[in-house]
Short mmCIF file of C-alpha atoms in Angstrom, two decimals:
data_model
loop_
_atom_site.label_atom_id
_atom_site.label_comp_id
_atom_site.label_asym_id
_atom_site.label_seq_id
_atom_site.Cartn_x
_atom_site.Cartn_y
_atom_site.Cartn_z
CA UNK A 1 -24.94 11.23 -6.87
CA UNK A 2 -22.93 11.47 -9.95
CA UNK A 3 -20.76 14.56 -8.61
CA UNK A 4 -20.48 12.78 -5.56
CA UNK A 5 -18.75 9.70 -7.46
CA UNK A 6 -17.02 11.82 -9.65
CA UNK A 7 -15.66 13.97 -6.54
CA UNK A 8 -14.83 10.38 -5.31
CA UNK A 9 -13.04 9.52 -8.12
CA UNK A 10 -10.11 12.15 -7.23
CA UNK A 11 -7.48 11.81 -4.61
CA UNK A 12 -9.08 14.37 -2.44
CA UNK A 13 -12.64 13.18 -2.91
CA UNK A 14 -10.95 9.84 -1.32
CA UNK A 15 -9.47 11.98 1.21
CA UNK A 16 -12.47 13.62 2.12
CA UNK A 17 -14.63 10.28 2.40
CA UNK A 18 -11.74 8.83 4.67
CA UNK A 19 -12.17 12.30 6.55
CA UNK A 20 -15.73 12.15 6.97
CA UNK A 21 -16.08 8.22 7.74
CA UNK A 22 -13.53 8.56 10.14
CA UNK A 23 -15.05 11.32 12.06
CA UNK A 24 -18.19 9.16 12.06
CA UNK A 25 -16.12 6.69 13.55
CA UNK A 26 -14.37 8.61 16.52
CA UNK A 27 -17.78 9.96 17.27
CA UNK A 28 -19.19 6.29 17.86
CA UNK A 29 -15.75 5.59 19.74
CA UNK A 30 -16.48 8.51 21.90
CA UNK A 31 -20.38 7.40 22.39
CA UNK A 32 -18.93 3.75 23.25
CA UNK A 33 -16.49 5.07 25.78
CA UNK A 34 -19.04 6.92 27.64
CA UNK A 35 -21.44 4.17 27.59
CA UNK A 36 -18.89 1.83 28.86
CA UNK A 37 -18.36 4.09 32.12
CA UNK A 38 -21.69 2.76 33.53
CA UNK A 39 -19.10 -0.26 34.25
CA UNK A 40 -17.73 1.68 37.43
CA UNK A 41 -21.36 2.31 38.54
CA UNK A 42 -21.94 -1.49 39.04
CA UNK A 43 -23.67 -4.54 37.47
CA UNK A 44 -26.89 -2.78 37.62
CA UNK A 45 -26.22 0.33 35.91
CA UNK A 46 -24.12 -1.48 33.25
CA UNK A 47 -27.08 -3.85 32.62
CA UNK A 48 -29.66 -1.06 32.31
CA UNK A 49 -27.60 0.62 29.90
CA UNK A 50 -26.93 -2.47 27.61
CA UNK A 51 -30.57 -3.39 27.82
CA UNK A 52 -31.43 0.10 27.55
CA UNK A 53 -29.56 -0.02 24.07
CA UNK A 54 -30.93 -3.14 23.25
CA UNK A 55 -34.61 -1.71 23.68
CA UNK A 56 -33.89 0.83 20.69
CA UNK A 57 -33.59 -0.83 17.41
CA UNK A 58 -34.76 1.99 15.47
CA UNK A 59 -31.69 3.71 16.94
CA UNK A 60 -29.14 0.79 16.77
CA UNK A 61 -29.55 -0.86 13.66
CA UNK A 62 -29.33 2.11 11.62
CA UNK A 63 -26.16 3.03 13.60
CA UNK A 64 -24.66 -0.34 12.88
CA UNK A 65 -25.34 0.00 9.01
CA UNK A 66 -24.09 3.53 9.22
CA UNK A 67 -20.82 2.45 10.68
CA UNK A 68 -20.46 -0.55 8.39
CA UNK A 69 -20.49 1.91 5.61
CA UNK A 70 -18.18 4.02 7.09
CA UNK A 71 -15.71 1.40 7.93
CA UNK A 72 -16.31 0.10 4.13
CA UNK A 73 -15.14 3.41 2.49
CA UNK A 74 -12.68 4.08 5.09
CA UNK A 75 -10.78 0.93 4.44
CA UNK A 76 -11.44 1.14 0.54
CA UNK A 77 -10.11 4.70 0.35
CA UNK A 78 -7.63 3.72 2.53
CA UNK A 79 -6.53 0.52 0.28
CA UNK A 80 -6.71 2.59 -2.67
CA UNK A 81 -4.77 5.81 -1.66
CA UNK A 82 -1.96 3.34 0.04
CA UNK A 83 -1.86 1.39 -3.16
CA UNK A 84 -1.61 4.51 -5.15
CA UNK A 85 1.04 6.29 -2.99
CA UNK A 86 3.46 3.50 -3.12
CA UNK A 87 3.46 3.50 -6.73
CA UNK A 88 4.05 6.72 -6.84
CA UNK A 89 7.70 6.31 -5.92
CA UNK A 90 8.59 3.42 -7.33
CA UNK A 91 12.31 3.46 -6.17
CA UNK A 92 12.90 4.23 -2.58
CA UNK A 93 15.57 7.01 -1.38
CA UNK A 94 19.01 5.49 -0.21
CA UNK A 95 18.72 7.96 2.76
CA UNK A 96 15.62 9.53 4.23
CA UNK A 97 15.43 12.24 6.72
CA UNK A 98 12.07 13.61 7.80
CA UNK A 99 11.32 16.72 9.82
CA UNK A 100 7.58 17.05 10.53
CA UNK A 101 6.39 13.16 9.72
CA UNK A 102 5.41 11.56 12.98
CA UNK A 103 5.57 8.24 14.13
CA UNK A 104 1.78 8.20 14.13
CA UNK A 105 1.53 9.82 10.42
CA UNK A 106 4.03 7.06 9.22
CA UNK A 107 2.17 4.30 10.99
CA UNK A 108 -1.34 5.12 9.88
CA UNK A 109 -1.44 2.33 7.24
CA UNK A 110 -0.03 -0.16 9.96
CA UNK A 111 -2.52 1.27 12.64
CA UNK A 112 -5.15 0.99 10.61
CA UNK A 113 -4.80 -2.63 9.81
CA UNK A 114 -4.29 -3.33 13.63
CA UNK A 115 -7.43 -1.50 14.27
CA UNK A 116 -9.45 -3.69 11.68
CA UNK A 117 -8.01 -6.76 13.28
CA UNK A 118 -8.91 -5.45 16.66
CA UNK A 119 -12.61 -4.43 15.77
CA UNK A 120 -12.96 -7.58 14.33
CA UNK A 121 -11.86 -9.77 17.21
CA UNK A 122 -13.82 -7.21 19.44
CA UNK A 123 -17.22 -8.08 17.65
CA UNK A 124 -16.21 -11.66 17.62
CA UNK A 125 -15.68 -11.50 21.49
CA UNK A 126 -18.96 -9.43 22.64
CA UNK A 127 -21.24 -9.97 19.97
CA UNK A 128 -20.81 -12.73 17.39
CA UNK A 129 -18.87 -15.65 18.79
CA UNK A 130 -17.97 -14.74 22.53
CA UNK A 131 -17.75 -19.07 22.76
CA UNK A 132 -14.70 -18.83 20.73
CA UNK A 133 -12.85 -16.87 23.48
CA UNK A 134 -14.88 -17.08 26.97
CA UNK A 135 -14.71 -20.21 28.95
CA UNK A 136 -18.48 -19.37 29.60
CA UNK A 137 -21.18 -17.03 28.04
CA UNK A 138 -23.85 -15.44 30.18
CA UNK A 139 -27.09 -13.53 29.35
CA UNK A 140 -25.61 -11.01 31.45
CA UNK A 141 -23.96 -7.98 29.87
CA UNK A 142 -21.94 -7.32 32.76
CA UNK A 143 -20.93 -10.84 33.56
CA UNK A 144 -19.62 -11.14 29.82
CA UNK A 145 -17.72 -7.81 30.16
CA UNK A 146 -15.95 -9.10 33.60
CA UNK A 147 -15.69 -12.12 32.11
CA UNK A 148 -14.07 -10.45 28.66
CA UNK A 149 -11.34 -8.42 30.87
CA UNK A 150 -10.63 -10.50 33.45
CA UNK A 151 -8.59 -12.69 31.46
CA UNK A 152 -4.99 -11.36 31.05
CA UNK A 153 -4.37 -12.34 27.55
CA UNK A 154 -7.42 -10.72 26.57
CA UNK A 155 -6.84 -7.76 28.25
CA UNK A 156 -3.60 -7.37 26.90
CA UNK A 157 -5.06 -7.67 23.68
CA UNK A 158 -7.46 -4.74 24.40
CA UNK A 159 -4.85 -2.64 25.78
CA UNK A 160 -2.69 -2.93 22.63
CA UNK A 161 -5.82 -2.28 20.33
CA UNK A 162 -6.47 0.88 22.38
CA UNK A 163 -2.97 2.08 21.86
CA UNK A 164 -3.24 1.49 18.24
CA UNK A 165 -6.59 3.67 18.32
CA UNK A 166 -4.89 6.36 20.09
CA UNK A 167 -2.24 6.57 17.68
CA UNK A 168 -4.38 6.32 14.80
CA UNK A 169 -6.76 9.12 16.17
CA UNK A 170 -3.35 11.13 17.01
CA UNK A 171 -3.05 11.86 13.22
CA UNK A 172 -6.12 10.75 11.95
CA UNK A 173 -8.29 13.64 13.69
CA UNK A 174 -5.86 16.17 12.93
CA UNK A 175 -5.42 15.06 9.23
CA UNK A 176 -9.53 15.41 8.71
CA UNK A 177 -9.53 18.72 9.38
CA UNK A 178 -6.85 19.33 6.45
CA UNK A 179 -8.46 16.78 4.26
CA UNK A 180 -12.05 18.37 4.45
CA UNK A 181 -10.29 21.73 3.97
CA UNK A 182 -11.40 22.87 7.60
CA UNK A 183 -8.67 25.75 8.32
CA UNK A 184 -8.07 29.07 9.36
CA UNK A 185 -4.82 30.78 10.92
CA UNK A 186 -6.52 31.55 13.83
CA UNK A 187 -7.77 28.19 14.74
CA UNK A 188 -5.00 26.06 13.15
CA UNK A 189 -2.93 25.23 16.10
CA UNK A 190 -5.95 24.18 18.22
CA UNK A 191 -6.10 21.44 15.49
CA UNK A 192 -3.25 19.71 16.96
CA UNK A 193 -4.13 20.13 20.39
CA UNK A 194 -7.80 18.68 19.71
CA UNK A 195 -6.00 15.76 18.24
CA UNK A 196 -3.86 15.27 21.06
CA UNK A 197 -6.62 15.93 24.13
CA UNK A 198 -9.14 13.54 22.23
CA UNK A 199 -6.39 10.88 21.23
CA UNK A 200 -5.33 11.23 25.01
CA UNK A 201 -8.96 11.34 26.70
CA UNK A 202 -10.18 8.18 24.63
CA UNK A 203 -7.31 5.95 25.10
CA UNK A 204 -6.57 6.65 28.61
CA UNK A 205 -10.36 5.90 29.54
CA UNK A 206 -10.54 2.72 27.41
CA UNK A 207 -7.11 1.62 28.65
CA UNK A 208 -8.79 1.88 32.14
CA UNK A 209 -11.35 -0.78 31.43
CA UNK A 210 -9.08 -3.74 31.24
CA UNK A 211 -6.37 -2.20 33.72
CA UNK A 212 -9.20 -1.57 36.28
CA UNK A 213 -10.37 -5.28 36.08
CA UNK A 214 -7.23 -6.50 36.09
CA UNK A 215 -6.21 -4.75 39.27
CA UNK A 216 -9.33 -5.55 40.80
CA UNK A 217 -10.81 -1.87 41.10
CA UNK A 218 -14.06 -3.30 39.09
CA UNK A 219 -14.73 -6.41 41.08
CA UNK A 220 -16.19 -9.81 40.12
CA UNK A 221 -19.98 -9.44 40.35
CA UNK A 222 -21.82 -11.29 43.49
CA UNK A 223 -22.15 -14.86 42.34
CA UNK A 224 -19.70 -14.80 39.40
CA UNK A 225 -16.90 -16.52 40.90
CA UNK A 226 -19.17 -19.36 41.75
CA UNK A 227 -20.59 -19.71 38.08
CA UNK A 228 -17.21 -19.64 36.86
CA UNK A 229 -16.35 -22.86 39.14
CA UNK A 230 -19.69 -24.60 38.00
CA UNK A 231 -19.03 -24.11 34.52
CA UNK A 232 -15.29 -25.08 34.56
CA UNK A 233 -16.61 -28.37 36.59
CA UNK A 234 -17.63 -30.17 33.96
CA UNK A 235 -14.37 -29.95 31.74
CA UNK A 236 -12.56 -31.33 35.05
CA UNK A 237 -15.37 -34.23 35.32
CA UNK A 238 -14.72 -34.97 31.92
CA UNK A 239 -13.71 -38.69 30.93
CA UNK A 240 -9.90 -38.88 30.59
CA UNK A 241 -10.42 -39.36 26.73
CA UNK A 242 -7.40 -40.30 24.56
CA UNK A 243 -4.09 -39.03 26.66
CA UNK B 1 39.91 30.28 2.94
CA UNK B 2 38.98 27.06 4.64
CA UNK B 3 38.89 23.78 2.95
CA UNK B 4 38.08 20.29 4.13
CA UNK B 5 37.87 17.01 2.31
CA UNK B 6 34.31 15.31 1.44
CA UNK B 7 33.16 12.01 0.16
CA UNK B 8 30.39 11.92 -2.46
CA UNK B 9 28.25 9.33 -3.29
CA UNK B 10 26.34 10.23 -6.37
CA UNK B 11 23.58 8.39 -8.09
CA UNK B 12 24.98 8.00 -11.81
CA UNK B 13 22.45 6.63 -14.48
CA UNK B 14 23.27 6.97 -18.12
CA UNK B 15 19.43 6.94 -19.09
CA UNK B 16 15.75 6.81 -17.98
CA UNK B 17 15.84 2.73 -18.69
CA UNK B 18 19.61 1.96 -17.68
CA UNK B 19 20.51 0.53 -14.31
CA UNK B 20 21.72 3.15 -11.86
CA UNK B 21 24.36 3.05 -9.23
CA UNK B 22 25.90 5.63 -6.66
CA UNK B 23 29.62 6.28 -7.54
CA UNK B 24 32.07 7.58 -4.95
CA UNK B 25 34.21 10.74 -5.48
CA UNK B 26 36.55 12.34 -3.31
CA UNK B 27 36.41 16.35 -3.31
CA UNK B 28 38.71 19.36 -1.65
CA UNK B 29 35.65 21.59 -1.00
CA UNK B 30 35.92 25.36 0.14
CA UNK B 31 33.26 26.81 2.62
CA UNK B 32 32.92 29.52 0.47
CA UNK B 33 31.67 27.26 -2.71
CA UNK B 34 28.10 26.92 -3.43
CA UNK B 35 26.86 22.97 -3.57
CA UNK B 36 26.66 23.46 -7.20
CA UNK B 37 30.16 24.94 -7.77
CA UNK B 38 31.29 22.12 -5.70
CA UNK B 39 29.81 19.63 -8.31
CA UNK B 40 31.33 21.79 -10.94
CA UNK B 41 34.66 21.40 -9.44
CA UNK B 42 34.20 17.32 -9.51
CA UNK B 43 32.78 17.54 -13.27
CA UNK B 44 35.89 19.83 -14.26
CA UNK B 45 38.08 16.92 -13.03
CA UNK B 46 35.98 14.16 -14.76
CA UNK B 47 36.20 15.95 -17.90
CA UNK B 48 39.78 16.09 -17.76
CA UNK B 49 39.96 12.76 -17.13
CA UNK B 50 37.76 12.25 -19.80
CA UNK B 51 34.94 11.05 -18.00
CA UNK B 52 31.21 11.49 -18.09
CA UNK B 53 30.29 14.48 -16.07
CA UNK B 54 27.56 14.25 -13.59
CA UNK B 55 24.48 15.60 -14.98
CA UNK B 56 22.59 18.03 -12.83
CA UNK B 57 19.80 20.68 -13.29
CA UNK B 58 20.54 24.32 -12.77
CA UNK B 59 20.14 27.87 -13.79
CA UNK B 60 19.94 30.76 -12.43
CA UNK B 61 21.85 29.93 -9.33
CA UNK B 62 20.24 32.65 -7.06
CA UNK B 63 17.48 30.64 -5.98
CA UNK B 64 14.62 32.06 -7.82
CA UNK B 65 14.29 29.76 -11.17
CA UNK B 66 13.38 26.35 -9.53
CA UNK B 67 15.54 24.70 -11.90
CA UNK B 68 18.16 23.05 -9.33
CA UNK B 69 17.18 20.36 -7.12
CA UNK B 70 18.61 17.17 -5.51
CA UNK B 71 18.05 15.10 -2.21
CA UNK B 72 21.07 15.69 -0.30
CA UNK B 73 21.33 12.98 2.47
CA UNK B 74 17.93 12.35 2.59
CA UNK B 75 16.67 16.23 2.25
CA UNK B 76 15.19 18.02 -0.99
CA UNK B 77 17.88 20.79 -1.29
CA UNK B 78 20.08 19.83 1.60
CA UNK B 79 20.00 20.65 5.11
CA UNK B 80 19.33 24.42 5.05
CA UNK B 81 15.88 25.73 5.48
CA UNK B 82 14.24 27.86 2.93
CA UNK B 83 17.13 27.29 0.84
CA UNK B 84 17.58 26.02 -2.94
CA UNK B 85 20.39 23.97 -3.65
CA UNK B 86 22.19 26.27 -5.78
CA UNK B 87 22.12 28.64 -2.65
CA UNK B 88 23.37 26.04 -0.59
CA UNK B 89 26.99 26.90 0.62
CA UNK B 90 29.56 24.05 1.69
CA UNK B 91 29.98 25.76 5.05
CA UNK B 92 27.01 24.04 6.13
CA UNK B 93 29.07 21.05 5.96
CA UNK B 94 32.05 22.29 7.29
CA UNK B 95 31.33 20.23 10.68
CA UNK B 96 30.34 17.10 8.90
CA UNK B 97 28.82 15.16 7.61
CA UNK B 98 31.50 14.22 5.34
CA UNK B 99 30.05 11.71 3.66
CA UNK B 100 27.33 13.16 1.52
CA UNK B 101 24.80 11.36 -0.47
CA UNK B 102 23.32 12.95 -3.79
CA UNK B 103 20.18 11.51 -5.07
CA UNK B 104 17.56 12.69 -7.90
CA UNK B 105 14.42 13.38 -6.70
CA UNK B 106 12.37 10.06 -6.92
CA UNK B 107 8.77 10.20 -7.79
CA UNK B 108 6.83 8.35 -10.71
CA UNK B 109 5.43 11.88 -11.61
CA UNK B 110 9.34 13.06 -12.20
CA UNK B 111 10.66 10.23 -14.67
CA UNK B 112 14.57 10.14 -14.10
CA UNK B 113 16.29 11.70 -17.25
CA UNK B 114 20.07 11.10 -16.44
CA UNK B 115 21.88 10.91 -13.05
CA UNK B 116 20.29 14.02 -10.88
CA UNK B 117 18.30 15.39 -13.96
CA UNK B 118 14.23 14.48 -13.60
CA UNK B 119 11.48 15.30 -15.80
CA UNK B 120 9.32 17.64 -14.27
CA UNK B 121 6.93 18.78 -17.01
CA UNK B 122 4.12 17.06 -15.13
CA UNK B 123 4.08 20.37 -13.44
CA UNK B 124 3.64 22.36 -16.88
CA UNK B 125 0.94 20.18 -17.71
CA UNK B 126 -1.06 20.87 -14.23
CA UNK B 127 -0.20 24.31 -14.88
CA UNK B 128 -1.83 23.98 -18.66
CA UNK B 129 -4.64 22.68 -17.04
CA UNK B 130 -5.88 26.08 -15.51
CA UNK B 131 -2.80 27.93 -13.52
CA UNK B 132 -3.61 30.59 -15.86
CA UNK B 133 -6.27 33.63 -15.80
CA UNK B 134 -8.01 34.38 -19.39
CA UNK B 135 -8.00 38.06 -19.88
CA UNK B 136 -8.65 40.52 -22.89
CA UNK B 137 -5.20 42.31 -23.86
CA UNK B 138 -5.38 45.66 -24.73
CA UNK B 139 -4.46 48.85 -23.09
CA UNK B 140 -3.49 48.23 -19.50
CA UNK B 141 -5.98 48.85 -16.76
CA UNK B 142 -5.13 51.14 -14.36
CA UNK B 143 -2.59 49.79 -11.34
CA UNK B 144 -5.11 50.32 -8.49
CA UNK B 145 -8.41 50.24 -10.55
CA UNK B 146 -8.98 46.66 -8.61
CA UNK B 147 -8.94 47.13 -4.76
CA UNK B 148 -7.36 44.04 -2.68
CA UNK B 149 -6.88 43.94 0.97
CA UNK B 150 -3.63 43.99 2.04
CA UNK B 151 -3.93 40.60 3.98
CA UNK B 152 -5.06 38.86 0.86
CA UNK B 153 -2.74 40.51 -1.40
CA UNK B 154 -0.01 39.48 1.07
CA UNK B 155 -1.23 35.57 1.22
CA UNK B 156 -1.66 35.50 -2.60
CA UNK B 157 2.17 36.65 -2.52
CA UNK B 158 3.11 33.92 -0.26
CA UNK B 159 1.69 31.40 -2.56
CA UNK B 160 2.98 32.80 -5.73
CA UNK B 161 6.27 32.45 -4.40
CA UNK B 162 6.37 28.54 -5.41
CA UNK B 163 9.10 28.53 -8.12
CA UNK B 164 7.81 24.92 -9.23
CA UNK B 165 11.04 23.40 -8.22
CA UNK B 166 9.58 20.13 -7.07
CA UNK B 167 10.97 19.53 -3.84
CA UNK B 168 7.59 19.18 -2.01
CA UNK B 169 6.97 15.94 -4.51
CA UNK B 170 10.71 14.95 -3.63
CA UNK B 171 10.31 15.30 0.37
CA UNK B 172 6.95 13.99 0.47
CA UNK B 173 6.88 10.16 1.64
CA UNK B 174 3.87 9.62 -0.96
CA UNK B 175 5.57 12.01 -3.76
CA UNK B 176 2.44 14.09 -3.84
CA UNK B 177 2.29 17.15 -5.69
CA UNK B 178 -0.32 18.27 -3.56
CA UNK B 179 1.73 21.47 -2.01
CA UNK B 180 2.87 22.98 -5.74
CA UNK B 181 -0.80 22.62 -7.02
CA UNK B 182 -2.33 24.21 -4.05
CA UNK B 183 0.29 27.05 -4.08
CA UNK B 184 -0.92 27.77 -7.63
CA UNK B 185 -4.21 27.31 -7.01
CA UNK B 186 -4.30 29.39 -3.96
CA UNK B 187 -2.23 32.22 -5.82
CA UNK B 188 -5.01 32.86 -8.49
CA UNK B 189 -7.85 32.02 -6.51
CA UNK B 190 -7.23 34.81 -3.96
CA UNK B 191 -7.30 37.57 -6.52
CA UNK B 192 -10.33 39.47 -8.04
CA UNK B 193 -8.76 38.12 -11.65
CA UNK B 194 -8.99 34.88 -10.55
CA UNK B 195 -12.31 34.28 -9.67
CA UNK B 196 -13.87 34.07 -12.97
CA UNK B 197 -12.37 30.44 -13.57
CA UNK B 198 -11.93 29.52 -10.03
CA UNK B 199 -14.05 26.44 -9.92
CA UNK B 200 -12.92 24.95 -13.05
CA UNK B 201 -9.53 25.64 -12.14
CA UNK B 202 -9.22 23.60 -9.08
CA UNK B 203 -11.03 20.97 -11.01
CA UNK B 204 -8.97 20.89 -13.93
CA UNK B 205 -5.66 21.16 -11.89
CA UNK B 206 -6.49 18.49 -9.46
CA UNK B 207 -7.40 16.11 -12.34
CA UNK B 208 -4.05 16.81 -14.20
CA UNK B 209 -2.32 16.31 -10.72
CA UNK B 210 -3.73 12.80 -10.33
CA UNK B 211 -3.13 11.76 -14.11
CA UNK B 212 0.68 12.78 -13.45
CA UNK B 213 0.70 9.75 -10.92
CA UNK B 214 1.64 11.55 -7.94
CA UNK B 215 0.34 10.29 -4.74
CA UNK B 216 -1.99 11.80 -2.38
CA UNK B 217 -1.38 14.03 0.55
CA UNK B 218 -1.59 12.18 4.13
CA UNK B 219 -0.58 15.41 5.74
CA UNK B 220 2.79 14.48 6.93
CA UNK B 221 3.74 18.24 6.40
CA UNK B 222 7.31 17.27 4.89
CA UNK B 223 6.67 19.34 1.72
CA UNK B 224 6.58 22.70 3.55
CA UNK B 225 9.57 21.55 5.61
CA UNK B 226 11.60 21.12 2.23
CA UNK B 227 10.35 23.92 0.47
CA UNK B 228 12.78 26.62 -0.10
CA UNK B 229 10.08 29.06 -0.44
CA UNK B 230 8.31 27.97 2.87
CA UNK B 231 4.81 27.71 1.33
CA UNK B 232 2.39 26.48 3.33
CA UNK B 233 0.37 23.44 3.84
CA UNK B 234 -2.54 25.76 4.70
CA UNK B 235 -2.76 26.07 1.29
CA UNK B 236 -3.75 22.17 0.66
CA UNK B 237 -6.53 22.56 2.76
CA UNK B 238 -7.85 25.84 0.43
CA UNK B 239 -7.21 23.52 -2.51
CA UNK B 240 -9.41 21.28 -0.88
CA UNK B 241 -11.96 23.35 0.11
CA UNK B 242 -12.15 24.71 -3.59
CA UNK B 243 -12.11 21.39 -5.36
CA UNK B 244 -14.83 20.29 -3.16
CA UNK B 245 -16.76 22.76 -3.38
CA UNK B 246 -16.57 23.29 -7.34
CA UNK B 247 -17.23 19.74 -7.63
CA UNK B 248 -20.63 20.10 -5.75
CA UNK B 249 -21.66 23.35 -7.42
CA UNK B 250 -19.97 23.64 -11.23
CA UNK B 251 -22.50 24.28 -13.89
CA UNK B 252 -23.08 20.97 -15.77
CA UNK B 253 -22.64 23.07 -18.74
CA UNK B 254 -19.49 23.85 -17.85
CA UNK B 255 -18.43 20.30 -17.11
CA UNK B 256 -19.99 19.27 -20.45
CA UNK B 257 -17.59 21.62 -22.45
CA UNK B 258 -14.43 20.17 -20.77
CA UNK B 259 -14.85 17.73 -23.61
CA UNK B 260 -14.56 14.58 -21.52
#
């Protein structure tokens, strides 16, 4: 433990911590996306998957704690390193010309902050406080999925958030190999290809959820429209109030 | 002989604490001049006028000592790949740009001394922390007594090409010294003679690098692009591996004898 802490005190140790925690979060993101693909199989399949997960508390809760720890380590390390890197060049250049740095690599702190806000929003929206965003909340996971993504503004938030995710992973997945020292001349070109492939698959698949709902490819479940009308009705019937 | 007119915007700063600013100079450049010779011409003129010449570091002017270095139009050592400032020739600017901005290497780890001169003794302290091997002196060993595979000795030579000019720090958006430190750790860590001190070397040099206030590596790759010797960022991954391994496996006795 003392060695791990000593390692973490160095800049390289923090980068290794960021790489490993980032890889765990990427792993979760892949599982999350694959699970959500059940939405294309319809209401019954999606709800069976959701309830199946809920019935595995001994898997769900340790995963949640692990993810929380990974997010904490990732963000704390990033904050320390970004602050340090800013201090490392107190006076900026008048002219800068970059050759290798990409839009994604330079935007890592920005896309990271965007992801932090997006994940916070996503947790509130679907888990902690759905009533803040949705007109109605249901005990049916698929109905909540549909209610969330059929709202045009919320769908845009999901699209923007997933673009930030793709950008972050495009540099982060590649960078992680370098940070943990996983390199070999034979396999080095594959690291960039793997990052492009993973970022593309994850982003496109995630973007398709809000887009499919918006375009009607994923249809409203039976009875949903009527229930929404009922939920909206009391608002219409409410006393005129003070206006 | 072909000459052309350029305008220089040079960072002038009297002392580490003085307020610096860009000053403009009009120069007639010959395409066969090196960049430093062009600055020599500017300085001759300044001296004749009784003004303070532009201070810049230089020594061998052959591209091997690592003494020269400035940021030219946003690029450490200027626009030509694999070339130090002293080996950069004005023919590179024959077709423009005719406005040339010249700045010192900017990093907290390289405090400015005067004009374009920065103090790179931070690199010396990183070397002192472990960039050496301890051997008994005496009669020299037979040159081929220790067999080293050709591929390994080639890679060690690639790393040993580093001249310690600091362009990697200057070009890095984070002003990180990772490429320099990695080149030195790799160069010695690949060879049989460097094995005995390899774990301590990685730990001590990385610690020294952090203590100098350089930034961390975020894998932009700008350092490799700016390096006049083409040192590969692959060595940074090697350094990370050596450092993590050394941190995990170093003998506690060795750690205690560090004195910290």
